[in-house]
């Protein structure tokens, strides 16, 4: 049922993911991108499970780009 709820998201969605996330592997990020129509996925290859804490500048830059700042 969760997958169906995710597919129901209609708002612009930015998905940020660490490429070295061992808790929730990046394949899940690609699934979210597939299931959320029009979403944008940014994978940070050298970061892990909490990319916003591991490299705040990179994640903020991606968010600003997404928000068109």
PDB file of C-alpha atoms in Angstrom:
ATOM      1  CA  UNK A   1       0.000   0.000   0.000  1.00  0.00           C
ATOM      2  CA  UNK A   2       2.912   2.395   0.641  1.00  0.00           C
ATOM      3  CA  UNK A   3       4.022   2.079  -2.987  1.00  0.00           C
ATOM      4  CA  UNK A   4       0.586   3.148  -4.166  1.00  0.00           C
ATOM      5  CA  UNK A   5       0.685   6.164  -1.855  1.00  0.00           C
ATOM      6  CA  UNK A   6       4.091   7.160  -3.218  1.00  0.00           C
ATOM      7  CA  UNK A   7       2.759   6.887  -6.770  1.00  0.00           C
ATOM      8  CA  UNK A   8       0.026   9.322  -5.779  1.00  0.00           C
ATOM      9  CA  UNK A   9       2.483  12.157  -5.122  1.00  0.00           C
ATOM     10  CA  UNK A  10       1.796  14.898  -7.647  1.00  0.00           C
ATOM     11  CA  UNK A  11       3.939  17.747  -6.340  1.00  0.00           C
ATOM     12  CA  UNK A  12       7.446  18.517  -7.635  1.00  0.00           C
ATOM     13  CA  UNK A  13       9.726  16.231  -5.663  1.00  0.00           C
ATOM     14  CA  UNK A  14      13.484  16.292  -5.145  1.00  0.00           C
ATOM     15  CA  UNK A  15      15.025  13.031  -3.995  1.00  0.00           C
ATOM     16  CA  UNK A  16      18.492  13.333  -2.440  1.00  0.00           C
ATOM     17  CA  UNK A  17      20.382  10.101  -1.808  1.00  0.00           C
ATOM     18  CA  UNK A  18      23.836   9.000  -0.773  1.00  0.00           C
ATOM     19  CA  UNK A  19      25.438   6.652  -3.270  1.00  0.00           C
ATOM     20  CA  UNK A  20      27.108   4.784  -0.402  1.00  0.00           C
ATOM     21  CA  UNK A  21      23.991   4.476   1.738  1.00  0.00           C
ATOM     22  CA  UNK A  22      24.228   1.029   3.339  1.00  0.00           C
ATOM     23  CA  UNK A  23      21.042   1.388   5.390  1.00  0.00           C
ATOM     24  CA  UNK A  24      18.724   2.074   2.438  1.00  0.00           C
ATOM     25  CA  UNK A  25      20.580   1.294  -0.810  1.00  0.00           C
ATOM     26  CA  UNK A  26      20.413   3.667  -3.798  1.00  0.00           C
ATOM     27  CA  UNK A  27      18.257   1.218  -5.766  1.00  0.00           C
ATOM     28  CA  UNK A  28      15.423   2.440  -3.547  1.00  0.00           C
ATOM     29  CA  UNK A  29      16.047   6.013  -4.687  1.00  0.00           C
ATOM     30  CA  UNK A  30      15.690   4.941  -8.292  1.00  0.00           C
ATOM     31  CA  UNK A  31      12.436   3.208  -7.402  1.00  0.00           C
ATOM     32  CA  UNK A  32      11.136   6.417  -5.798  1.00  0.00           C
ATOM     33  CA  UNK A  33      12.118   8.354  -8.902  1.00  0.00           C
ATOM     34  CA  UNK A  34      10.274   5.850 -11.061  1.00  0.00           C
ATOM     35  CA  UNK A  35       7.177   5.899  -8.838  1.00  0.00           C
ATOM     36  CA  UNK A  36       6.944   9.685  -8.383  1.00  0.00           C
ATOM     37  CA  UNK A  37       6.100  11.097 -11.790  1.00  0.00           C
ATOM     38  CA  UNK A  38       8.301  14.050 -12.716  1.00  0.00           C
ATOM     39  CA  UNK A  39      10.557  13.711  -9.686  1.00  0.00           C
ATOM     40  CA  UNK A  40      14.226  14.600  -9.808  1.00  0.00           C
ATOM     41  CA  UNK A  41      16.864  12.337  -8.266  1.00  0.00           C
ATOM     42  CA  UNK A  42      20.294  13.525  -7.175  1.00  0.00           C
ATOM     43  CA  UNK A  43      22.669  10.822  -5.964  1.00  0.00           C
ATOM     44  CA  UNK A  44      25.836  11.888  -4.182  1.00  0.00           C
ATOM     45  CA  UNK A  45      28.253   9.053  -5.040  1.00  0.00           C
ATOM     46  CA  UNK A  46      30.640   9.537  -2.099  1.00  0.00           C
ATOM     47  CA  UNK A  47      28.027  10.099   0.620  1.00  0.00           C
ATOM     48  CA  UNK A  48      26.151   7.705   2.854  1.00  0.00           C
ATOM     49  CA  UNK A  49      22.779   7.570   4.586  1.00  0.00           C
ATOM     50  CA  UNK A  50      22.594  11.209   5.698  1.00  0.00           C
ATOM     51  CA  UNK A  51      23.970  13.283   2.805  1.00  0.00           C
ATOM     52  CA  UNK A  52      22.577  16.548   4.163  1.00  0.00           C
ATOM     53  CA  UNK A  53      24.779  16.166   7.254  1.00  0.00           C
ATOM     54  CA  UNK A  54      27.777  14.697   5.453  1.00  0.00           C
ATOM     55  CA  UNK A  55      27.984  17.490   2.866  1.00  0.00           C
ATOM     56  CA  UNK A  56      25.521  20.284   3.608  1.00  0.00           C
ATOM     57  CA  UNK A  57      26.888  22.566   0.889  1.00  0.00           C
ATOM     58  CA  UNK A  58      26.352  19.980  -1.861  1.00  0.00           C
ATOM     59  CA  UNK A  59      22.843  19.112  -0.769  1.00  0.00           C
ATOM     60  CA  UNK A  60      21.825  22.769  -0.380  1.00  0.00           C
ATOM     61  CA  UNK A  61      23.228  23.477  -3.854  1.00  0.00           C
ATOM     62  CA  UNK A  62      21.078  20.677  -5.282  1.00  0.00           C
ATOM     63  CA  UNK A  63      18.006  21.975  -3.440  1.00  0.00           C
ATOM     64  CA  UNK A  64      18.608  25.534  -4.671  1.00  0.00           C
ATOM     65  CA  UNK A  65      18.977  24.298  -8.225  1.00  0.00           C
ATOM     66  CA  UNK A  66      15.745  22.327  -7.887  1.00  0.00           C
ATOM     67  CA  UNK A  67      13.964  25.376  -6.479  1.00  0.00           C
ATOM     68  CA  UNK A  68      15.492  27.516  -9.238  1.00  0.00           C
ATOM     69  CA  UNK A  69      17.164  29.988  -6.866  1.00  0.00           C
TER      70      UNK A  69
END
